[in-house]
Every structure is written in C-alpha cells, then in structure tokens.
Short mmCIF file of C-alpha atoms in Angstrom, two decimals:
data_model
loop_
_atom_site.label_atom_id
_atom_site.label_comp_id
_atom_site.label_asym_id
_atom_site.label_seq_id
_atom_site.Cartn_x
_atom_site.Cartn_y
_atom_site.Cartn_z
CA UNK E 15 0.00 0.00 0.00
CA UNK E 16 1.47 3.31 -1.04
CA UNK E 17 0.15 5.48 1.78
CA UNK E 18 0.13 9.14 0.77
CA UNK E 19 0.53 11.69 3.56
CA UNK E 20 -0.59 15.28 3.03
CA UNK E 21 2.33 17.74 3.25
CA UNK E 22 0.86 19.68 6.17
CA UNK E 23 4.11 20.05 8.06
CA UNK E 24 2.24 19.18 11.26
CA UNK E 25 2.79 15.41 11.35
CA UNK E 26 0.35 12.59 10.91
CA UNK E 27 -3.33 13.28 11.34
CA UNK E 28 -5.28 10.99 13.71
CA UNK E 29 -7.01 9.53 10.64
CA UNK E 30 -3.63 8.67 9.06
CA UNK E 31 -2.57 6.88 12.23
CA UNK E 32 -5.84 4.95 12.41
CA UNK E 33 -5.73 3.92 8.74
CA UNK E 34 -2.11 2.81 8.87
CA UNK E 35 -2.75 0.82 12.06
CA UNK E 36 -5.64 -0.96 10.37
CA UNK E 37 -3.62 -1.61 7.22
CA UNK E 38 -0.20 -2.60 8.53
CA UNK E 39 -1.15 -6.19 9.48
CA UNK E 40 -2.86 -6.74 6.13
CA UNK E 41 -0.49 -5.19 3.56
CA UNK E 42 3.01 -3.80 3.11
CA UNK E 43 2.73 -0.09 3.97
CA UNK E 44 5.11 2.30 2.23
CA UNK E 45 4.62 5.86 3.53
CA UNK E 46 4.91 8.66 0.96
CA UNK E 47 4.70 12.41 1.29
CA UNK E 48 2.50 13.74 -1.51
CA UNK E 49 3.08 17.05 -3.28
CA UNK E 50 6.69 17.33 -2.11
CA UNK E 51 7.10 20.43 -4.28
CA UNK E 52 4.98 22.41 -1.81
CA UNK E 53 7.77 22.30 0.80
CA UNK E 54 11.32 23.60 0.92
CA UNK E 55 14.06 20.94 1.23
CA UNK E 56 14.49 21.84 4.90
CA UNK E 57 10.77 21.62 5.62
CA UNK E 58 10.63 18.29 3.82
CA UNK E 59 13.49 16.82 5.88
CA UNK E 60 11.93 18.02 9.14
CA UNK E 61 8.53 16.62 8.11
CA UNK E 62 10.11 13.27 7.21
CA UNK E 63 11.75 13.03 10.65
CA UNK E 64 8.48 13.94 12.34
CA UNK E 65 6.50 11.35 10.35
CA UNK E 66 9.00 8.57 11.09
CA UNK E 67 9.02 9.46 14.80
CA UNK E 68 5.23 9.23 14.87
CA UNK E 69 5.24 5.94 12.95
CA UNK E 70 7.61 4.46 15.56
CA UNK E 71 5.72 6.06 18.46
CA UNK E 72 2.43 4.51 17.33
CA UNK E 73 4.11 1.16 16.51
CA UNK E 74 2.98 1.24 12.90
CA UNK E 75 4.73 -1.44 10.86
CA UNK E 76 5.96 -0.26 7.50
CA UNK E 77 7.62 -2.35 4.80
CA UNK E 78 10.69 -3.98 6.32
CA UNK E 79 13.49 -4.32 3.81
CA UNK E 80 15.08 -7.77 3.59
CA UNK E 81 18.35 -8.59 5.31
CA UNK E 82 21.27 -9.29 3.01
CA UNK E 83 24.95 -10.14 3.21
CA UNK E 84 25.71 -8.16 0.05
CA UNK E 85 27.50 -4.95 1.05
CA UNK E 86 26.31 -2.96 -2.01
CA UNK E 87 22.71 -4.02 -1.52
CA UNK E 88 22.86 -3.06 2.18
CA UNK E 89 24.14 0.40 1.20
CA UNK E 90 21.23 0.81 -1.20
CA UNK E 91 18.73 -0.32 1.44
CA UNK E 92 20.23 2.10 3.99
CA UNK E 93 19.94 4.95 1.47
CA UNK E 94 16.25 4.14 0.92
CA UNK E 95 15.52 3.74 4.65
CA UNK E 96 17.22 7.06 5.39
CA UNK E 97 14.86 8.80 2.95
CA UNK E 98 11.61 7.34 4.35
CA UNK E 99 8.93 8.46 4.03
CA UNK E 100 9.67 9.09 0.38
CA UNK E 101 8.61 12.55 -0.83
CA UNK E 102 7.11 12.48 -4.31
CA UNK E 103 5.82 14.85 -6.96
CA UNK E 104 3.18 13.83 -9.46
CA UNK E 105 2.61 15.31 -12.88
CA UNK E 106 1.16 14.22 -16.19
CA UNK E 107 2.65 17.22 -17.98
CA UNK E 108 5.75 17.04 -20.16
CA UNK E 109 7.80 20.24 -19.99
CA UNK E 110 11.04 21.32 -21.60
CA UNK E 111 13.99 21.72 -19.22
CA UNK E 112 17.39 22.76 -20.62
CA UNK E 113 16.46 21.46 -24.06
CA UNK E 114 15.24 18.10 -22.71
CA UNK E 115 11.69 16.88 -22.25
CA UNK E 116 10.79 15.90 -18.70
CA UNK E 117 7.72 15.18 -16.63
CA UNK E 118 7.24 17.95 -14.10
CA UNK E 119 5.55 21.11 -12.95
CA UNK E 120 6.31 24.62 -14.15
CA UNK E 121 6.29 27.40 -11.55
CA UNK E 122 7.09 31.12 -11.84
CA UNK E 123 10.32 30.49 -9.91
CA UNK E 124 11.38 27.39 -11.87
CA UNK E 125 10.60 23.76 -12.52
CA UNK E 126 9.96 20.76 -10.26
CA UNK E 127 10.95 17.62 -12.16
CA UNK E 128 9.36 14.32 -11.18
CA UNK E 129 12.43 12.26 -12.10
CA UNK E 130 15.05 14.61 -10.66
CA UNK E 131 16.44 13.16 -7.41
CA UNK E 132 17.19 16.67 -6.15
CA UNK E 133 13.49 17.56 -6.41
CA UNK E 134 11.83 14.41 -5.04
CA UNK E 135 12.21 10.68 -4.30
CA UNK E 136 10.12 9.38 -7.20
CA UNK E 137 12.99 7.54 -8.91
CA UNK E 138 13.88 5.80 -5.63
CA UNK E 139 10.25 4.69 -5.27
CA UNK E 140 10.02 3.51 -8.87
CA UNK E 141 13.28 1.56 -8.67
CA UNK E 142 12.26 0.02 -5.37
CA UNK E 143 8.85 -1.10 -6.63
CA UNK E 144 9.80 -2.25 -10.10
CA UNK E 145 13.48 -3.18 -10.03
CA UNK E 146 15.02 -3.92 -6.67
CA UNK E 147 12.29 -5.03 -4.23
CA UNK E 148 9.35 -6.20 -6.35
CA UNK E 149 9.89 -9.88 -5.59
CA UNK E 150 10.39 -9.31 -1.87
CA UNK E 151 7.23 -7.20 -1.71
CA UNK E 152 5.32 -10.02 -3.42
CA UNK E 153 6.84 -12.67 -1.16
CA UNK E 154 6.09 -10.77 2.05
CA UNK E 155 2.55 -10.06 0.86
CA UNK E 156 1.97 -13.74 0.09
CA UNK E 157 3.93 -15.43 2.88
CA UNK E 158 3.14 -13.04 5.71
CA UNK E 159 0.10 -10.87 5.06
CA UNK E 160 -1.99 -13.36 3.08
CA UNK E 161 -1.17 -16.20 5.47
CA UNK E 162 -2.12 -14.01 8.45
CA UNK E 163 -5.40 -13.14 6.73
CA UNK E 164 -6.07 -16.78 5.84
CA UNK E 165 -5.44 -18.04 9.36
CA UNK E 166 -7.95 -15.63 10.96
#
C-alpha cells in the first residue's frame, strides 16, 4: 500500500494513524509524502523526521526491507531507509527543461521535475517497486500478510 501523507508540516493526522494501524497487518505499507514540491528541502526533511518518529511512536509497521549479506545491496537499502517516508511529486505534464523533455511542474520560480532526485524521491520509489524489491514485496505479501489473513 502506497500510503500518501498530506504535506501539512504538522505530522500525521489521527485519521492517518488509524488507517495505517488498520492496514499494517494486512499489507506492506510504504509511507509517501504527496506534493513534495509544496515544501522547501528543509521543511521536507523536518517533516520526514516527524513522520517517522510518529510511525515508531504509534508502533505502525511499514515495509521492512530484507536482510542481506551483500555490502552494495545493504548500502542501497540504507539509502532508501534514510529517505523514508519518500517525498514524491506527481505530474502528467511534459515540460522542456534545458532542451530536454521531462515530466514535471512549471512554476514562476522554476521547474519541479518528477524524475530529478534533487526535487523528489520518485525515482527511488520507482526503482524500489519495479526493479530492486518487487519480488520481496510479493513474497512478504503472500507469505506473511496473506497467510495471516487466511489463518484468521
């Protein structure tokens, strides 16, 4: 479950906490901050810390990355974990940036590119879901969440 959190800057709402608590035993929960382009980088980092503190405080289980002996893979997993919750930007508009076409949002002060790692964590999310952790997400869903559901 990609759980989108509104970029309020004030932490999780009681409804977010309740929903995630009801979901976390049934599905893999991956917390995301929506509309990351509405915050400055500093605000985004502070909000991420606040969200993760509240997730731990309320004992909400989020997707637990697999253990591995591979040093490179562990570095990649640490980089992803350090960025949780991932902050993403959505856009269905193609804009021109420095002579290249990119998906993003045009603002009076500049451009927020969906696939630019300096602007948001979309590429990390995409790679995690499609390339690096797809099989583990499927396995955990089947072997843990589905089996828990079935045994109730």
